[in-house]
XYZ file of N, CA and C in Angstrom:
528
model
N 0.987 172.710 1.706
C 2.361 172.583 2.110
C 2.522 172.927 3.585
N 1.893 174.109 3.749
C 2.011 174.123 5.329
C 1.269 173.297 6.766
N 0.313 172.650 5.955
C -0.152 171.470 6.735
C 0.831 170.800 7.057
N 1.712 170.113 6.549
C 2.768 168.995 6.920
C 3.531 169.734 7.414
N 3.843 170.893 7.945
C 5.179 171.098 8.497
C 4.640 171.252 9.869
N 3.987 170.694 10.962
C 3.728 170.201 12.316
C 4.467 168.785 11.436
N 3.559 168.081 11.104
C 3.796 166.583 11.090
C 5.579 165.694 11.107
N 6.038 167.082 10.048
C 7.453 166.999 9.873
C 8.553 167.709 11.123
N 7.877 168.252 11.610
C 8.534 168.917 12.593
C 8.232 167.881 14.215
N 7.111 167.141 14.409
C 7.049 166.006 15.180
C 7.891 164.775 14.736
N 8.252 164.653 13.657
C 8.963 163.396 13.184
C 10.551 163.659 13.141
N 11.323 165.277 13.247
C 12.409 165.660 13.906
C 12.824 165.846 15.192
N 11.862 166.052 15.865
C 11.678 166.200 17.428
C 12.030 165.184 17.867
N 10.898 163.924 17.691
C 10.427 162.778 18.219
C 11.567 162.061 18.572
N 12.500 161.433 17.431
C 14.456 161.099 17.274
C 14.877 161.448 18.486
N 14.831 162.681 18.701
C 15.574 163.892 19.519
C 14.877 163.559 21.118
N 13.846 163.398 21.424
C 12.964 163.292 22.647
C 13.710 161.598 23.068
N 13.699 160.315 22.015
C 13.909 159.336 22.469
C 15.698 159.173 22.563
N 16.151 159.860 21.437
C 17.654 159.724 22.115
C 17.914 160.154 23.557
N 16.828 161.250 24.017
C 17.803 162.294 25.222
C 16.991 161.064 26.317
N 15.751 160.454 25.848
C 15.645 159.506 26.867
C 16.731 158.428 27.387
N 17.750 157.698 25.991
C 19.222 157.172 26.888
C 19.633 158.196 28.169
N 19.506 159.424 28.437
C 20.687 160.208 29.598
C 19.411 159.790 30.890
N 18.625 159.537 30.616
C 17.855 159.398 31.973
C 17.134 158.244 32.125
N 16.111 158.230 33.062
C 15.309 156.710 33.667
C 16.648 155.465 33.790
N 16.193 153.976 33.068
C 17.021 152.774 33.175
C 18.435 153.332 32.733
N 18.781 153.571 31.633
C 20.428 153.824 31.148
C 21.363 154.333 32.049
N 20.235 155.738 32.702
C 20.990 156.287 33.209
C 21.827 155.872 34.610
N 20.469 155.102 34.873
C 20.817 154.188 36.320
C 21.757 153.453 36.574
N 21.736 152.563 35.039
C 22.993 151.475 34.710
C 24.094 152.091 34.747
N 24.482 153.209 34.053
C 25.789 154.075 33.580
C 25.712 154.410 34.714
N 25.089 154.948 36.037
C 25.761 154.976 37.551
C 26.177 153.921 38.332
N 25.322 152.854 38.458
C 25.749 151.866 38.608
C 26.818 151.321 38.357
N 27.234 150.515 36.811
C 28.359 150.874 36.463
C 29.698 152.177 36.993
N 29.758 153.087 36.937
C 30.766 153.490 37.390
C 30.901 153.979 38.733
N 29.797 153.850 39.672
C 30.187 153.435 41.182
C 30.711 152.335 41.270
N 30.361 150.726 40.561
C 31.122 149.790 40.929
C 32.489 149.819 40.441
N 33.110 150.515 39.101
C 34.294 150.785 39.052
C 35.047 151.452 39.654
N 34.272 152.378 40.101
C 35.589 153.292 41.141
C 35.491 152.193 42.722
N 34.633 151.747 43.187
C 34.774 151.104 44.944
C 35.642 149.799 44.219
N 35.582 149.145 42.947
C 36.670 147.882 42.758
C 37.416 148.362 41.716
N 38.126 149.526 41.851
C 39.205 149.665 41.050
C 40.866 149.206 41.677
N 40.883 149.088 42.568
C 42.368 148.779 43.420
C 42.086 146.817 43.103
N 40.591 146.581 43.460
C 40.658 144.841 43.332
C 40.623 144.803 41.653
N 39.992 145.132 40.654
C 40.405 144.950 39.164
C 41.943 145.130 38.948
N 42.659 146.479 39.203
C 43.979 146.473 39.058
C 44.569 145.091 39.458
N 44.438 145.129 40.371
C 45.729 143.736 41.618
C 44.520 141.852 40.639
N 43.831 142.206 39.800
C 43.527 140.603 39.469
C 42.476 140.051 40.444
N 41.991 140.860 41.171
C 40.919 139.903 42.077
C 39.766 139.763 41.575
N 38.891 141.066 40.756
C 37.820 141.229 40.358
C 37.835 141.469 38.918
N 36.856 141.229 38.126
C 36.438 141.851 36.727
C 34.923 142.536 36.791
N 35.184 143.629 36.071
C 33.641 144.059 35.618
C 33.054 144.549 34.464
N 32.058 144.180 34.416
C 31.371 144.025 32.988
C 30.217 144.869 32.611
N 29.731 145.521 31.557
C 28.488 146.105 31.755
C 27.423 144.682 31.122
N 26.174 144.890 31.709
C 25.436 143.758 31.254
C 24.096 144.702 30.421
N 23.198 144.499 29.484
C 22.328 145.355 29.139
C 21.137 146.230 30.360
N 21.033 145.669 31.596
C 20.133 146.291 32.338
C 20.928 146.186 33.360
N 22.723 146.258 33.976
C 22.911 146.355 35.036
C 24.415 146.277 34.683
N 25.227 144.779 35.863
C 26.394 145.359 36.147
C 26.917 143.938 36.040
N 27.457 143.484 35.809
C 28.322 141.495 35.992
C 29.877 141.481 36.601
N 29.999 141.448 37.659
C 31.446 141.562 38.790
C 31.474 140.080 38.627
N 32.661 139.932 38.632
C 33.077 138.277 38.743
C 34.267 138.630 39.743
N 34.544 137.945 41.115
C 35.278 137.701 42.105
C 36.118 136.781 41.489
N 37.413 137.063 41.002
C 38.750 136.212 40.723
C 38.892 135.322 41.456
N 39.951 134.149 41.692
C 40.342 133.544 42.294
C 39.585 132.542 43.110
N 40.317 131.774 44.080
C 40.140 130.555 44.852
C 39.150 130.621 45.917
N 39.267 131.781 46.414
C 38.933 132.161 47.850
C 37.209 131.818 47.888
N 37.631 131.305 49.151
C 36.039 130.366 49.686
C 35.025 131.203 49.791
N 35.731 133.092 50.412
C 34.990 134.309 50.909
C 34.243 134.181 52.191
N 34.932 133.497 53.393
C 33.999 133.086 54.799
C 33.581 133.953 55.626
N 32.486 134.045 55.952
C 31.484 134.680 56.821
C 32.088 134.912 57.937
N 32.827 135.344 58.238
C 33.452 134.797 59.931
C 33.567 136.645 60.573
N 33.515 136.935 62.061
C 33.598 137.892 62.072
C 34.960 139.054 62.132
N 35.922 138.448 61.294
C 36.513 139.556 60.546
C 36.006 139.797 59.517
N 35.843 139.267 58.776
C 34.953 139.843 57.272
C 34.118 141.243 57.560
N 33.228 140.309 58.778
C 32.301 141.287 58.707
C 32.108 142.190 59.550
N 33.714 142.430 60.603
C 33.715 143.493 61.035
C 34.971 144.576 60.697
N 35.113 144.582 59.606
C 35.924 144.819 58.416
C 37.305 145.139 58.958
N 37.590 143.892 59.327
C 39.099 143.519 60.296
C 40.085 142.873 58.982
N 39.543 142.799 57.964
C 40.309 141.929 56.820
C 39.761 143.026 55.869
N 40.411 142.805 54.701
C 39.983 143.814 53.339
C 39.372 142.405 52.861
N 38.015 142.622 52.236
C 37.254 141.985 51.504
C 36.539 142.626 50.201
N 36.836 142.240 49.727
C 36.129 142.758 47.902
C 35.007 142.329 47.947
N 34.397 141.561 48.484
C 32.896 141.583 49.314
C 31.896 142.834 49.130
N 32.875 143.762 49.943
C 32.276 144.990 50.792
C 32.410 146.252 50.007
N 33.784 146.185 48.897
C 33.738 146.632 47.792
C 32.722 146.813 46.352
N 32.065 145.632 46.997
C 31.152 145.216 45.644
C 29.127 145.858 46.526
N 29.662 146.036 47.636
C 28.022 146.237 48.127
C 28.017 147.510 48.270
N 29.702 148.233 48.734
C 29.902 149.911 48.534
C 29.619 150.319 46.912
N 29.188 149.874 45.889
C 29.212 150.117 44.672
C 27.725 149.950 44.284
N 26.639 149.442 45.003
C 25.280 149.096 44.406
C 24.692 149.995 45.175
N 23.382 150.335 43.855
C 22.074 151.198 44.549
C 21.640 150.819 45.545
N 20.039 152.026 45.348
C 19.396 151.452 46.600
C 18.515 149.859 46.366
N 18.434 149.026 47.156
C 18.294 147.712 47.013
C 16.902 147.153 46.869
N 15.852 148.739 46.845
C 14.252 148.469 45.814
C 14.873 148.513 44.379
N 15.748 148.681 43.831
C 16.165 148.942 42.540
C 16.776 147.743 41.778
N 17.418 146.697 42.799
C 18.393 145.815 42.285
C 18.022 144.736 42.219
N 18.600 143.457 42.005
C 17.986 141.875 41.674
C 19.141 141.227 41.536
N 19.992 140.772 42.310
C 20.887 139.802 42.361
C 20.644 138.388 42.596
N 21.591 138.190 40.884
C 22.177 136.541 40.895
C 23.428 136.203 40.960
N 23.757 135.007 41.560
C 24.824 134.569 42.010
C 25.181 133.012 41.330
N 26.260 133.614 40.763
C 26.985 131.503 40.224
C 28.237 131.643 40.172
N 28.832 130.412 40.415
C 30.373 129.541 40.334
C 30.508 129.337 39.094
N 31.134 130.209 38.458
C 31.989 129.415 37.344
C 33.426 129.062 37.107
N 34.015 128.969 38.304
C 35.273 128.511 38.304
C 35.488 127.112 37.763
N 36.979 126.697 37.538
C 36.717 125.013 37.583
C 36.933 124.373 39.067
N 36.858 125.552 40.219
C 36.650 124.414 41.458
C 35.748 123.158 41.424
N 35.931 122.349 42.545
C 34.493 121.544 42.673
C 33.626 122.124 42.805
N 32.504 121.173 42.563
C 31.210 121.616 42.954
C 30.864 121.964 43.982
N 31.274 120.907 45.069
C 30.952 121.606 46.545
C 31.296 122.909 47.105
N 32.675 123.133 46.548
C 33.206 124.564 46.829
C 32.777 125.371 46.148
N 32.276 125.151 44.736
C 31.786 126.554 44.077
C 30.134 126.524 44.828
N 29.802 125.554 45.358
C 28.411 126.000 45.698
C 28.323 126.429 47.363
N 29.286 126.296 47.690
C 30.274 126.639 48.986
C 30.415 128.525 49.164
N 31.058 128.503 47.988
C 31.277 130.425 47.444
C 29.751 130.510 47.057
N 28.808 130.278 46.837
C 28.163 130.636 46.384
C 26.927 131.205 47.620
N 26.870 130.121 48.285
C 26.192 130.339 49.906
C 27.078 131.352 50.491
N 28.249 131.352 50.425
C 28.973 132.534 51.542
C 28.422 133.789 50.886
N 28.643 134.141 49.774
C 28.319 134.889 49.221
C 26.742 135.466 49.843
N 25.946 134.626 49.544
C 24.755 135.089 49.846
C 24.299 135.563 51.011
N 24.715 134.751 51.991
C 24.858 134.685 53.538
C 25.493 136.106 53.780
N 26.829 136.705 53.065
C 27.369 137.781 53.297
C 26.066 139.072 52.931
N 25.681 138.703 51.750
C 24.781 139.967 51.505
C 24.025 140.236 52.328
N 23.127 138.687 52.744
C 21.953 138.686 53.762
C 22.075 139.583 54.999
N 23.734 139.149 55.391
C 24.228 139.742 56.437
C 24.565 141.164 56.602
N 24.135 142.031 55.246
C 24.570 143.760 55.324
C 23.470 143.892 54.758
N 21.915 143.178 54.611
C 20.741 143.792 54.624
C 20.130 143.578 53.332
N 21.165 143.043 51.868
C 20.767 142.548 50.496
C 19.788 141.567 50.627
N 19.197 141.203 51.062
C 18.733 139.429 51.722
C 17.662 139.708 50.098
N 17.163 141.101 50.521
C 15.688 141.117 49.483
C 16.224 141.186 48.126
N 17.034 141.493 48.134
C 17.612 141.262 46.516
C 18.474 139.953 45.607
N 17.941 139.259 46.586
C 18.881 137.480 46.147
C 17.747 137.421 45.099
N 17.738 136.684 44.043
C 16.809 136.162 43.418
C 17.562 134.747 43.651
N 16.290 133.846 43.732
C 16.239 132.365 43.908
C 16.467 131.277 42.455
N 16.340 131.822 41.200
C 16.572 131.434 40.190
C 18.083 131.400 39.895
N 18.869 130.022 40.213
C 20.264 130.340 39.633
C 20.662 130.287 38.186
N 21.752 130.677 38.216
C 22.221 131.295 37.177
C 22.893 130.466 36.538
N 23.311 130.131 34.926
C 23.884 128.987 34.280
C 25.493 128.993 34.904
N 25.623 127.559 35.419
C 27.214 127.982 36.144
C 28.410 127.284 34.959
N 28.315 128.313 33.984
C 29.452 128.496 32.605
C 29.785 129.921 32.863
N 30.931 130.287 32.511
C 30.971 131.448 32.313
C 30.515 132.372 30.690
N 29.458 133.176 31.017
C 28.710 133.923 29.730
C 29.875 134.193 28.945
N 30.115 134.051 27.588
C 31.320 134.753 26.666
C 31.261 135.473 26.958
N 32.736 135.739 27.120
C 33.799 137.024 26.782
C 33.839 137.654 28.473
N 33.357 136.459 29.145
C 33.284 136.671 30.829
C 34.962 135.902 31.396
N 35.318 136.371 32.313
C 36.176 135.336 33.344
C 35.456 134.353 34.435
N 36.486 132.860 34.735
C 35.653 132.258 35.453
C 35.796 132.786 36.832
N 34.630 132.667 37.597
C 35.027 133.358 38.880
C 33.652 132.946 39.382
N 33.270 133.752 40.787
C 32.117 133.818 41.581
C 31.236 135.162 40.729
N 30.163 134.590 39.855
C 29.809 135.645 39.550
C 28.836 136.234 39.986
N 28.518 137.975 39.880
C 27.403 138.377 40.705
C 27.168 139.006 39.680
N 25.389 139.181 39.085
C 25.158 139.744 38.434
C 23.971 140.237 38.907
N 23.885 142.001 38.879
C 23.454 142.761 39.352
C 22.085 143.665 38.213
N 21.361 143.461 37.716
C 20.317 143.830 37.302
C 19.163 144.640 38.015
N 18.846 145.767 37.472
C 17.795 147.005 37.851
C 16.696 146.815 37.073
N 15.620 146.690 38.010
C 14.288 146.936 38.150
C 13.953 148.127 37.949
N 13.827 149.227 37.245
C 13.275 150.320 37.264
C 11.620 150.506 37.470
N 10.936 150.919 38.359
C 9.622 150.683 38.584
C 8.933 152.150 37.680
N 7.928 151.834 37.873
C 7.157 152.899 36.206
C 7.173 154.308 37.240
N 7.315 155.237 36.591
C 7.250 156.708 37.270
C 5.699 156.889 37.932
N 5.368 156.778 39.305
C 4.173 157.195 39.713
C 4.282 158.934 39.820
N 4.231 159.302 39.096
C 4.408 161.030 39.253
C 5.017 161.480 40.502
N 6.643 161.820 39.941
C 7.100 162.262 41.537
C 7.629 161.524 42.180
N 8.887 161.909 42.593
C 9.880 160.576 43.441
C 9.940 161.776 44.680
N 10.292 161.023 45.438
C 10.772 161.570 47.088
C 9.961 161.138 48.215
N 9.579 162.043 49.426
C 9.293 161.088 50.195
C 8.086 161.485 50.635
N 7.347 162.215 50.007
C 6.184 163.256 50.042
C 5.124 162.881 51.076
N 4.997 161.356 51.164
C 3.932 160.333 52.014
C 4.640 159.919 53.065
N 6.262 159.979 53.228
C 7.041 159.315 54.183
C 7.630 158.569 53.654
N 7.238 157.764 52.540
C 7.971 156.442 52.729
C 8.921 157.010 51.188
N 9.579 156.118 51.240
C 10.827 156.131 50.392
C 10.273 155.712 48.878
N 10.244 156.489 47.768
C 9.978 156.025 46.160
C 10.956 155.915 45.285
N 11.735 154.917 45.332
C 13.017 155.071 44.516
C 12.741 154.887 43.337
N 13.199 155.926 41.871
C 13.101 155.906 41.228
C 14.395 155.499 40.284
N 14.279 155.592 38.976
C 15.302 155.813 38.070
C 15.489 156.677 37.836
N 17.040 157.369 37.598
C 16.620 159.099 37.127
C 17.284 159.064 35.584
């Protein structure tokens, strides 16, 4: 009888070790993620400009409305309010992230693929460039989504090399 009570006492633990793993590594990243992008687009969700979504490994913002979003230098010398800049004040560090970008409005085509280049061009332009992924994205809107410019924001968590910080110099971003 007392043989099995390690075995039984690893098989109560074990539950317990993988639940407390949800509060840290990927989840935890997402659940920050997530609610940095809600608090920097909470004034644009209120007022109808933006929606946000949790996605299983990240974050799905859809940009409301018509707007073309042009590169021009008010945008980007933040001479205009842009929900743009809202949405890049809300993402990690950018070894962590993987952005895709699609039109699912019923604009035209030219214009949703119009928003779709500004878009990118904007990120490129505040340093995201490495986080575009080149694979687009189905341009429907996913159920239970709004149509809009969507950006969907997915984390890479890279495997724990023992030890995050900057011990060598260079930067190891982890998941925590």
């Amino acid at each position: 009888m007392h043989l099995h009570a390690p075995r039984r006492a690893a098989l109560l633990v074990l539950p317990l070790l993988l639940s407390a793993c949800g509060w840290f590594g990927q989840a935890h990243t997402v659940r920050r993620l997530d609610d940095r992008l809600q608090q920097r687009l909470a004034s644009d969700i209120a007022s109808g400009n933006a929606a946000l979504q949790p996605i299983p490994d990240g974050a799905r913002v859809t940009l409301l409305g018509p707007s073309s979003f042009p590169v021009d230098e008010q945008a980007l010398d933040d001479q205009r309010r842009d929900v743009r800049a809202s949405v890049i004040e809300g993402l990690l560090d950018p070894s962590l992230m993987r952005i895709q970008l699609a039109d699912t409005s019923a604009l035209p085509a030219y214009q949703r693929d119009l928003r779709v280049r500004n878009m990118a061009q904007y990120l490129q332009l505040n340093g995201l460039g490495s986080t575009l992924q080149p694979a687009p994205m189905p341009q429907t809107a996913p159920p239970g989504s709004p149509p809009g410019l969507v950006i969907d924001v997915t984390l890479q968590c890279p495997p724990n090399r023992g030890g995050a910080g900057y011990g060598d110099g260079k930067s190891k971003p982890i998941c925590d």
